[in-house]
Amino acid sequence: MLWDLVRLTFATAVVSVAAFGAGTLLQSLLPTKFSALDRLACSWLGGFGLLSAVLFLVGQIAFTPIAVCLVLAAGVLAGLHPARNLIYGIADLRRANRIRWIPALAIAAVLVLTAVAGIADIAGGLGHDGVAYHLLAPKVWLRDGVIRPLPDSSHTAFPASGEVIFGALELLGGPHAPGFAAAWIFALFLLVVASVAARASVPTSDTWWPVAFVASMPAVYSGAHSGFVDVLYAGFVLAAARVGIDAQRKCDFATFGIFCGLAAATKYTGLLAIPALLLMVIVSGARPEDRRALASNIGWALSLAAMIAAPVYIRNWIVLGCPIYPPPPVLAELFHVKYLSAQAVRGFHAYIRARGGGLGRGPLAFLLLPYNLTYHTSNFHGAGGIGLYSLALGPIGLIAWRKNAIVRALAILGLLLTIEWFVTQQESRFLIHVYAIGAVFATLGWSYVKSASSRRGAMLSAIAIGCSLAYGLSFIGSARTGDVAAVFSPERAERRRDASIPFLDCFLFANSDPSVHRLLILDPSVPAYYLDKSYVKIRGQWGEQPIANVSDAGDAIHHIQELNVSHVLDVKSDLSDFQIPKGTPGLLLVFERPNARVYRVE
Amino acid sequence: VNDSELERGTVLPASAGLARSSRGWPAVAELWIALVIGIFFAVRIVGSGLAAQIWHSLLAHH
């Protein structure tokens, strides 16, 4: 365990210093009026994105240990000196950004919990997005030595700035490194929230309160660990907003564009966030009077955004037949994609519509969103909720500070992002940036109530905040109790693996038997993440058909020699019974459990 | 709102102006916060089934 911890700390330190080094490229491009906190938050997060962009490009040719280490080494070399300066200047930073002990405690508790729980093995089936693709993709990329979408898992074609860094972390720190480093990635996001809060008129003494509010929201936290990249995406959107608010020079707009591009290089929804961010920048009122200059600057920002985001979309177009894969409804009519039939694409759309339906898509459902998101977040797949902060204090802050141009700009951004979310997919995790904006408004409302209201108002605010903090932190703690227990108790870890990993025995057999070189997996519900060997699936979770002339087990057995596999895994799952009869010629049963059989190809 | 915060531009005087000009506003704000907290406890109590238990025990006594 101690050695594991040393290795995880080393991996996280190397990648974070490399990201810090990459971030130095942005330092001179940031708006001149940025404070030390703003610079730290935006350059470090931006460095994360730039490092990932370089690794992604290099990985198209070689995602090998040497290639990854060379890129990281360049980042570390660039980052060592600035990191040393940061350590020496940390006292000044602390003096300028005093943090009260309650928010400090809440933030520290969540980050420490994230790091500790992250050491546990990931457990779960394909219902867990981390297992299905966030962590599967980097594992396979490292094994294959190249970054390519997996034909059996269409979601591995999603923009992957987070997953590429997971790959680098896994290379240096092993399979637990992405989980452990989630604390660092979450901290980067929280720094950006602090930066936005400080700019949005939150008094200096209260800057860290909205950060604590966000850290203690279970709905936010669910997008911050176990391979999820939602807080990373939200961080890029908020950083773009933070830079956009103060952008005046051409290079400021360049940084704004880079963050927009990084958002689109992290999640497809970034493509929708960019127009919202642009509109916010145009109406924020902090722009030069010259409209032509603004148009030129925005054009410049868009060019850089396109340059940063383009690689993944061009790669998808070339490799899979459509820039966005699986294609959304409009593009599905225009592009014929590989590996997915029209029926499979329609099935995926139907799933997204059903999952993202929330509590309706009508005008009344939209107006009731503040209420439903606060009290019924689980209807949006955000169990644990977002606390009472935004609903209880947010409107007060918004009204009290309505003449503040920055608050107005953030309100417009929050509204636009919410509308986009409402009409596309109402998944709570996808609204994290808006929750953060809500937390900033809540802190503004609280500071207004403290200054303008009686003691009763302050007390009511304290109750709302106290209840939300206590409820949120206890929910987050209980949600990760199993992970923490698995870290400290090998028996608990084993019980958890047995209970949560489907077909575990087969994976243990295949991983330990040296004669298994390449496994043919017949059932789409088998989570290949747990397999350490090369594999081929005949069907993916979303109806993917990776091999052109093989659509079922019969076809696969017929073409078994062409598939170049050493073994075949046949399972009895919720989807189907065993697909190969025992005694099939050319296949020798070498491993059997009640719900799984492994055959050796003779 | 202190001078240094105004100086560094993080707090605009407009907000303080609103606090002075709208005398009834703090009371509305207090009422709103109380309402949100009240609904929270109501939703939690109903959600936990406690309300149903109380209702059933009341019915049982009558």
XYZ file of C-alpha atoms in Angstrom, chain A:
602
model
C 0.000 0.000 0.000
C 2.834 2.422 0.887
C 4.607 1.707 -2.386
C 1.327 2.180 -4.234
C 0.877 5.540 -2.522
C 4.410 6.652 -3.418
C 3.855 5.674 -7.038
C 0.492 7.447 -7.202
C 1.924 10.592 -5.629
C 4.851 10.522 -8.059
C 2.555 10.113 -11.087
C 0.244 12.905 -9.969
C 3.183 15.185 -9.145
C 4.843 14.617 -12.520
C 1.675 15.175 -14.543
C 0.607 18.189 -12.474
C 4.054 19.840 -12.781
C 4.016 19.088 -16.520
C 0.574 20.730 -16.758
C 1.911 23.668 -14.756
C 4.804 23.919 -17.203
C 2.475 23.837 -20.198
C 0.440 26.526 -18.477
C 3.394 28.925 -18.512
C 2.697 29.312 -22.254
C -0.576 30.981 -21.295
C 0.827 33.262 -18.591
C 1.734 36.093 -20.958
C -1.580 35.751 -22.806
C -3.769 36.249 -19.737
C -5.428 39.638 -19.172
C -3.085 42.080 -17.434
C -5.522 42.838 -14.600
C -5.560 39.178 -13.506
C -4.668 38.596 -9.843
C -2.181 35.932 -8.714
C -5.109 33.600 -7.953
C -6.610 34.150 -11.412
C -3.261 33.442 -13.040
C -2.679 30.287 -11.026
C -6.174 28.930 -11.694
C -6.336 29.673 -15.422
C -2.751 28.860 -16.344
C -2.703 25.530 -14.488
C -6.035 24.368 -15.893
C -5.089 25.677 -19.322
C -1.778 23.854 -19.022
C -3.699 20.658 -18.303
C -5.612 21.163 -21.533
C -2.560 22.052 -23.620
C -0.606 19.080 -22.271
C -3.526 16.845 -23.152
C -3.782 18.373 -26.641
C -0.108 17.659 -27.320
C -0.374 14.109 -25.969
C -3.456 13.552 -28.115
C -1.656 14.680 -31.265
C 1.473 12.687 -30.476
C -0.722 9.725 -29.501
C -2.204 9.559 -33.005
C 1.221 8.312 -34.056
C 2.558 6.802 -30.841
C 1.046 6.597 -27.369
C 3.982 4.582 -26.131
C 5.800 4.966 -22.800
C 8.686 6.768 -24.517
C 6.440 9.213 -26.393
C 4.328 9.992 -23.316
C 7.387 10.390 -21.083
C 9.088 12.720 -23.573
C 6.057 15.011 -23.662
C 5.758 14.926 -19.868
C 9.487 15.596 -19.480
C 9.224 18.708 -21.662
C 6.316 19.899 -19.507
C 8.153 19.167 -16.266
C 11.256 21.023 -17.471
C 9.113 24.037 -18.311
C 7.243 23.752 -15.029
C 9.989 23.230 -12.464
C 11.074 26.839 -12.164
C 7.539 28.335 -12.085
C 6.486 25.638 -9.598
C 9.413 26.614 -7.365
C 8.349 30.264 -7.608
C 4.801 29.270 -6.728
C 5.970 27.435 -3.612
C 8.023 30.456 -2.530
C 5.109 32.786 -3.259
C 2.456 30.663 -1.590
C 2.567 32.808 1.571
C 1.704 35.948 -0.456
C -1.074 34.073 -2.207
C -2.487 32.975 1.137
C -2.310 36.499 2.518
C -4.173 37.887 -0.498
C -6.792 35.119 -0.410
C -7.539 34.426 3.213
C -9.634 31.340 3.646
C -11.956 30.889 6.603
C -11.684 27.659 8.507
C -15.148 26.229 7.744
C -14.814 26.405 3.947
C -11.193 25.316 4.267
C -12.258 22.271 6.244
C -15.070 21.379 3.832
C -12.840 21.714 0.748
C -9.950 19.820 2.340
C -12.264 17.019 3.521
C -13.678 16.490 0.027
C -10.259 16.578 -1.654
C -8.643 14.191 0.852
C -11.617 11.840 0.582
C -11.318 11.923 -3.215
C -7.627 11.058 -3.147
C -7.994 8.265 -0.571
C -11.102 6.718 -2.131
C -9.447 7.006 -5.536
C -6.877 4.411 -4.497
C -9.601 1.742 -4.478
C -10.145 -0.471 -7.505
C -12.840 0.711 -9.860
C -15.759 -1.699 -9.593
C -18.906 -2.019 -11.661
C -20.228 -3.093 -15.013
C -20.918 -1.205 -18.218
C -23.491 0.935 -16.405
C -20.482 2.742 -14.911
C -19.216 5.209 -17.532
C -15.702 5.029 -16.106
C -15.598 1.285 -16.753
C -17.465 1.530 -20.066
C -15.162 4.082 -21.709
C -13.475 6.819 -19.633
C -10.923 4.405 -18.188
C -11.196 1.639 -20.772
C -9.970 3.861 -23.608
C -6.655 4.995 -22.040
C -5.921 1.437 -20.915
C -6.339 0.106 -24.463
C -4.467 3.074 -25.998
C -1.472 2.324 -23.783
C -1.663 -1.382 -24.650
C -1.913 -0.693 -28.390
C 0.598 2.178 -28.314
C -1.707 4.498 -30.259
C -4.809 6.603 -29.597
C -7.715 5.261 -31.645
C -11.446 4.967 -30.940
C -12.359 1.397 -30.005
C -14.749 0.019 -32.639
C -16.707 -1.866 -29.955
C -17.151 1.219 -27.763
C -18.392 4.234 -29.716
C -18.063 6.495 -26.677
C -14.275 6.148 -26.820
C -14.515 8.455 -29.861
C -15.771 11.270 -27.632
C -13.456 14.245 -27.114
C -10.846 12.951 -24.729
C -8.722 15.623 -23.086
C -9.383 14.058 -19.687
C -8.885 10.483 -20.860
C -5.535 11.283 -22.498
C -4.223 12.590 -19.177
C -5.656 9.478 -17.476
C -3.486 7.478 -19.870
C -0.358 9.381 -18.835
C -1.282 8.952 -15.176
C -1.895 5.223 -15.631
C 1.443 4.818 -17.353
C 3.325 6.339 -14.418
C 1.122 5.384 -11.498
C -0.807 2.283 -12.493
C -4.563 1.743 -12.742
C -5.414 3.668 -9.577
C -3.662 6.865 -10.689
C -6.654 8.493 -12.442
C -8.748 7.931 -9.312
C -6.069 9.360 -7.027
C -5.336 12.330 -9.307
C -9.052 13.166 -9.404
C -8.386 15.201 -6.237
C -5.909 17.368 -8.151
C -8.246 17.795 -11.129
C -11.105 18.687 -8.788
C -8.818 21.207 -7.044
C -8.042 22.834 -10.427
C -11.763 23.246 -11.038
C -12.283 24.698 -7.559
C -9.479 27.224 -8.117
C -11.295 28.451 -11.220
C -14.527 28.754 -9.210
C -12.630 30.900 -6.650
C -11.280 33.044 -9.466
C -14.764 33.590 -10.947
C -16.175 34.326 -7.487
C -13.506 36.939 -6.767
C -14.217 38.678 -10.071
C -17.964 38.569 -9.530
C -17.767 40.936 -6.553
C -17.701 38.312 -3.823
C -15.922 40.047 -0.911
C -12.318 38.909 -0.419
C -13.122 37.358 2.944
C -15.867 35.218 1.390
C -14.100 34.114 -1.809
C -13.757 30.505 -0.669
C -17.335 30.065 0.488
C -18.735 29.427 -3.009
C -15.868 27.003 -3.526
C -16.929 25.103 -0.410
C -20.555 25.193 -1.581
C -19.591 23.666 -4.922
C -17.238 21.105 -3.348
C -20.013 19.898 -1.065
C -22.626 19.455 -3.806
C -23.046 15.702 -4.391
C -24.348 16.436 -7.908
C -21.054 18.189 -8.699
C -18.956 15.596 -6.947
C -20.446 12.788 -9.026
C -18.686 14.308 -12.035
C -15.338 14.571 -10.301
C -14.156 11.038 -9.604
C -14.003 7.461 -10.900
C -13.014 8.571 -14.377
C -15.690 11.205 -14.898
C -14.562 14.360 -16.682
C -17.514 16.662 -16.040
C -15.757 18.956 -13.553
C -12.841 19.248 -15.958
C -15.210 20.314 -18.715
C -17.025 22.723 -16.385
C -13.628 24.121 -15.370
C -12.740 24.906 -19.000
C -16.099 26.626 -19.581
C -15.749 28.709 -16.412
C -12.122 29.561 -17.222
C -13.232 30.719 -20.681
C -15.878 32.861 -19.004
C -13.351 34.205 -16.507
C -10.931 35.226 -19.260
C -13.737 36.437 -21.533
C -15.006 38.802 -18.847
C -11.713 40.713 -18.811
C -10.620 40.165 -22.411
C -9.603 43.378 -24.139
C -6.356 42.724 -26.010
C -6.054 40.355 -28.911
C -4.010 37.931 -26.808
C -6.715 37.946 -24.106
C -9.164 36.792 -26.739
C -6.652 34.180 -27.848
C -6.703 32.696 -24.328
C -10.486 32.892 -24.299
C -10.522 30.972 -27.581
C -8.080 28.383 -26.263
C -10.336 27.655 -23.288
C -13.382 27.448 -25.585
C -11.455 24.956 -27.709
C -10.423 22.957 -24.659
C -14.072 22.723 -23.573
C -14.999 21.313 -26.992
C -11.988 18.986 -26.804
C -13.282 17.582 -23.508
C -16.990 17.046 -24.210
C -19.176 17.448 -27.291
C -21.379 19.809 -25.265
C -18.467 22.250 -25.438
C -19.606 22.974 -28.999
C -22.861 24.308 -27.556
C -21.111 26.185 -24.752
C -18.999 28.227 -27.204
C -21.918 30.292 -28.634
C -23.142 30.935 -25.084
C -19.671 32.095 -24.046
C -19.375 34.337 -27.100
C -22.727 35.940 -26.389
C -21.679 36.507 -22.791
C -18.486 38.223 -23.930
C -20.394 40.429 -26.389
C -23.004 41.594 -23.893
C -20.800 41.726 -20.783
C -20.165 45.444 -21.332
C -16.450 45.224 -20.609
C -15.553 45.317 -24.281
C -13.898 48.072 -26.264
C -16.400 50.401 -27.901
C -15.087 49.575 -31.347
C -17.384 46.869 -32.645
C -15.117 46.069 -35.560
C -12.247 45.370 -33.198
C -14.552 43.162 -31.113
C -15.643 41.256 -34.222
C -12.022 40.754 -35.228
C -11.069 39.616 -31.712
C -13.955 37.177 -31.606
C -12.955 35.829 -35.005
C -9.449 35.337 -33.670
C -10.793 33.555 -30.575
C -12.961 31.278 -32.704
C -10.004 30.400 -34.930
C -7.949 29.349 -31.925
C -10.873 27.428 -30.450
C -11.257 25.550 -33.725
C -7.522 24.840 -33.864
C -7.476 23.406 -30.327
C -10.645 21.338 -30.697
C -10.239 20.272 -34.319
C -7.924 17.240 -33.973
C -10.495 14.981 -32.318
C -13.273 15.984 -34.739
C -11.063 15.586 -37.831
C -9.804 12.246 -36.496
C -13.393 11.066 -36.054
C -14.326 12.201 -39.545
C -11.404 10.350 -41.082
C -11.537 7.202 -38.962
C -15.272 6.857 -38.268
C -16.992 8.845 -41.004
C -18.429 11.715 -38.956
C -16.816 14.489 -36.857
C -19.246 13.765 -34.018
C -19.540 10.069 -33.278
C -22.076 8.611 -32.651
C -23.687 11.226 -34.922
C -26.441 13.418 -33.452
C -29.845 13.466 -35.241
C -29.020 16.106 -37.907
C -25.603 14.668 -38.773
C -26.963 11.114 -38.786
C -28.904 12.031 -41.934
C -25.808 13.411 -43.655
C -23.035 11.020 -42.669
C -22.840 7.244 -42.935
C -20.656 6.125 -40.076
C -18.586 3.017 -39.540
C -19.405 0.294 -37.015
C -22.886 1.673 -36.196
C -25.996 0.863 -38.217
C -28.715 3.480 -38.696
C -30.849 1.439 -36.301
C -28.124 1.483 -33.629
C -27.756 5.257 -34.003
C -31.529 5.696 -33.659
C -31.466 3.480 -30.587
C -28.747 5.652 -29.064
C -30.766 8.820 -29.767
C -33.834 7.253 -28.160
C -31.770 6.350 -25.087
C -30.414 9.895 -24.760
C -33.897 11.398 -25.172
C -35.306 9.075 -22.519
C -32.424 9.485 -20.073
C -32.223 13.246 -20.522
C -35.959 13.879 -20.287
C -35.747 15.085 -16.690
C -39.173 16.196 -15.483
C -40.350 17.306 -18.899
C -39.300 19.665 -21.663
C -42.189 22.144 -21.649
C -42.141 25.810 -20.548
C -43.541 24.966 -17.110
C -40.848 22.331 -16.556
C -38.249 24.964 -17.453
C -39.695 27.510 -15.036
C -39.779 24.881 -12.293
C -36.129 23.899 -12.856
C -34.741 25.859 -9.860
C -37.206 24.055 -7.591
C -36.785 20.613 -9.167
C -33.004 20.795 -9.386
C -32.859 21.762 -5.703
C -35.326 19.305 -4.253
C -35.565 16.534 -6.832
C -32.087 16.366 -8.357
C -32.243 12.589 -8.533
C -34.783 12.978 -11.343
C -31.862 14.375 -13.316
C -29.507 11.548 -12.273
C -27.890 13.799 -9.675
C -28.561 11.993 -6.419
C -27.626 14.041 -3.389
C -28.504 17.305 -5.019
C -26.980 20.757 -5.019
C -27.922 22.020 -1.572
C -30.130 25.001 -0.824
C -27.484 27.632 -1.559
C -28.517 28.576 -5.068
C -32.270 28.620 -4.493
C -32.236 30.240 -1.046
C -29.552 32.876 -1.590
C -28.840 32.960 -5.327
C -31.866 35.068 -6.359
C -31.069 37.539 -3.581
C -27.489 37.898 -4.812
C -28.629 38.211 -8.395
C -31.135 40.957 -7.584
C -28.846 42.803 -5.176
C -25.937 42.825 -7.631
C -28.045 43.211 -10.765
C -26.229 46.422 -11.726
C -22.878 44.659 -11.669
C -21.833 43.977 -15.261
C -19.930 40.806 -14.314
C -22.888 39.375 -12.414
C -25.159 40.165 -15.365
C -22.726 38.487 -17.744
C -22.555 35.365 -15.579
C -26.348 35.321 -15.267
C -26.708 35.441 -19.050
C -24.131 32.678 -19.445
C -25.850 30.540 -16.809
C -29.243 31.035 -18.463
C -27.961 30.169 -21.947
C -26.131 27.078 -20.729
C -29.236 25.967 -18.823
C -31.451 26.394 -21.902
C -29.006 24.325 -23.986
C -28.901 21.668 -21.302
C -32.702 21.684 -21.002
C -33.341 21.059 -24.688
C -30.553 18.508 -25.173
C -29.902 16.173 -22.253
C -31.031 16.977 -18.733
C -28.270 15.121 -16.938
C -27.347 16.832 -13.676
C -23.580 16.337 -14.155
C -23.704 18.322 -17.387
C -24.824 21.449 -15.525
C -21.914 21.711 -13.105
C -20.725 25.072 -14.478
C -24.176 26.534 -13.835
C -24.207 25.113 -10.302
C -20.902 26.915 -9.723
C -22.353 30.191 -11.020
C -25.342 29.608 -8.715
C -22.960 29.146 -5.768
C -21.272 32.463 -6.593
C -24.649 34.238 -6.664
C -25.558 32.506 -3.399
C -22.461 33.933 -1.720
C -23.327 37.380 -3.058
C -26.836 36.956 -1.653
C -25.467 35.862 1.668
C -23.116 38.830 1.918
C -26.051 41.114 1.060
C -28.253 39.548 3.747
C -25.440 39.845 6.294
C -24.943 43.526 5.532
C -28.528 44.675 4.964
C -30.716 42.392 7.017
C -31.281 41.841 10.713
C -29.684 39.061 12.734
C -32.640 36.902 11.784
C -31.622 37.071 8.131
C -28.059 36.104 8.938
C -29.304 33.237 11.076
C -31.625 31.938 8.352
C -28.763 32.121 5.848
C -26.541 30.214 8.258
C -29.219 27.507 8.628
C -29.595 27.162 4.848
C -25.829 26.964 4.384
C -25.274 24.714 7.405
C -27.979 22.242 6.348
C -26.658 22.139 2.791
C -23.020 21.699 3.837
C -23.849 18.997 6.384
C -26.211 17.151 4.054
C -23.919 17.396 1.034
C -20.757 16.360 2.876
C -22.466 13.459 4.629
C -23.920 12.286 1.308
C -20.531 12.474 -0.403
C -18.907 10.692 2.541
C -21.434 7.876 2.558
C -21.255 7.520 -1.227
C -17.530 6.791 -0.990
C -17.517 4.757 2.208
C -17.259 1.543 0.186
C -14.217 2.839 -1.708
C -12.438 3.967 1.475
C -13.202 0.665 3.204
C -11.811 -1.204 0.204
C -8.566 0.789 0.436
C -7.913 -0.175 4.046
C -9.412 -3.669 4.145
C -8.310 -6.296 1.599
C -11.280 -8.473 2.583
C -13.727 -5.659 1.900
C -11.962 -4.965 -1.390
C -12.305 -8.587 -2.432
C -15.969 -8.779 -1.411
C -16.629 -5.594 -3.352
C -14.890 -6.897 -6.460
C -16.824 -10.173 -6.247
C -20.125 -8.353 -5.898
C -19.602 -5.601 -8.467
C -17.471 -6.917 -11.295
C -19.387 -9.142 -13.706
C -17.543 -12.297 -14.809
C -14.620 -11.476 -12.499
C -13.340 -15.065 -12.416
C -12.987 -15.093 -16.191
C -10.912 -11.922 -16.139
C -8.687 -13.330 -13.393
C -8.213 -16.493 -15.448
C -7.526 -14.679 -18.727
C -5.165 -12.165 -17.104
C -3.132 -14.841 -15.347
C -3.021 -17.557 -18.033
C -0.032 -16.892 -20.321
C -1.618 -18.849 -23.182
C -4.360 -16.191 -23.504
C -3.095 -13.716 -26.097
C -6.256 -12.310 -27.568
C -9.790 -12.953 -26.386
C -12.935 -13.051 -28.488
C -15.830 -11.648 -26.429
C -19.272 -12.636 -27.697
C -21.550 -10.780 -25.279
C -21.812 -6.964 -25.453
C -22.362 -6.626 -21.688
C -18.896 -7.940 -20.757
C -16.841 -5.023 -19.324
C -13.534 -5.375 -21.169
C -11.908 -2.797 -18.886
C -10.978 -5.566 -16.461
C -9.149 -7.544 -19.131
C -5.400 -6.942 -19.321
C -5.037 -8.743 -22.642
C -5.932 -7.773 -26.167
C -9.531 -8.550 -27.136
C -12.108 -8.305 -29.897
C -15.849 -7.949 -29.356
C -18.414 -8.857 -31.983
C -21.003 -6.463 -30.528
C -20.664 -3.284 -28.531
C -22.852 -1.900 -25.769
C -24.624 0.504 -28.166
C -25.028 -1.941 -31.024
C -21.587 -1.359 -32.509
C -20.530 -4.019 -35.014
C -16.726 -3.860 -35.027
C -16.192 -6.630 -37.607
C -17.917 -6.099 -40.941
C -18.990 -9.648 -41.755
C -19.487 -10.906 -38.199
C -22.839 -10.091 -36.646
C -23.375 -12.997 -34.239
C -21.603 -15.835 -32.450
C -22.180 -18.227 -35.374
C -20.433 -15.840 -37.796
C -17.620 -15.347 -35.296
C -16.971 -19.086 -34.944
C -17.134 -19.430 -38.730
C -14.417 -16.753 -39.109
C -12.476 -17.675 -35.974
C -9.136 -18.156 -37.751
C -9.343 -14.729 -39.418
C -10.011 -13.062 -36.067
C -6.605 -14.143 -34.801
C -7.814 -14.959 -31.272
C -6.417 -17.516 -28.866
C -9.520 -17.875 -26.673
C -13.270 -17.254 -26.735
C -15.308 -15.921 -23.799
C -18.955 -16.987 -23.799
C -21.225 -15.813 -20.978
C -24.780 -16.091 -19.773
C -25.954 -12.515 -19.208
C -29.127 -10.453 -18.953
C -28.968 -10.142 -22.735
C -28.572 -13.755 -23.756
C -27.852 -17.335 -22.775
C -24.603 -19.085 -23.741
C -24.133 -18.587 -27.477
C -21.809 -21.511 -28.259
C -22.836 -25.101 -27.558
C -20.323 -27.128 -25.574
C -18.300 -29.418 -27.790
C -18.197 -27.062 -30.767
C -15.445 -28.368 -33.074
C -12.218 -26.369 -32.852
C -12.993 -25.007 -29.375
C -11.730 -26.613 -26.165
C -13.408 -25.640 -22.886
C -10.603 -24.587 -20.502
C -12.466 -22.599 -17.859
C -16.044 -22.783 -16.645
C -18.257 -21.022 -14.137
C -22.076 -21.164 -13.903
C -22.401 -17.969 -15.954
C -19.210 -18.040 -18.032
C -17.078 -20.316 -20.189
C -13.680 -19.776 -21.768
C -12.683 -21.880 -24.779
C -9.237 -22.262 -26.278
C -9.136 -22.054 -30.066
C -7.576 -25.285 -31.314
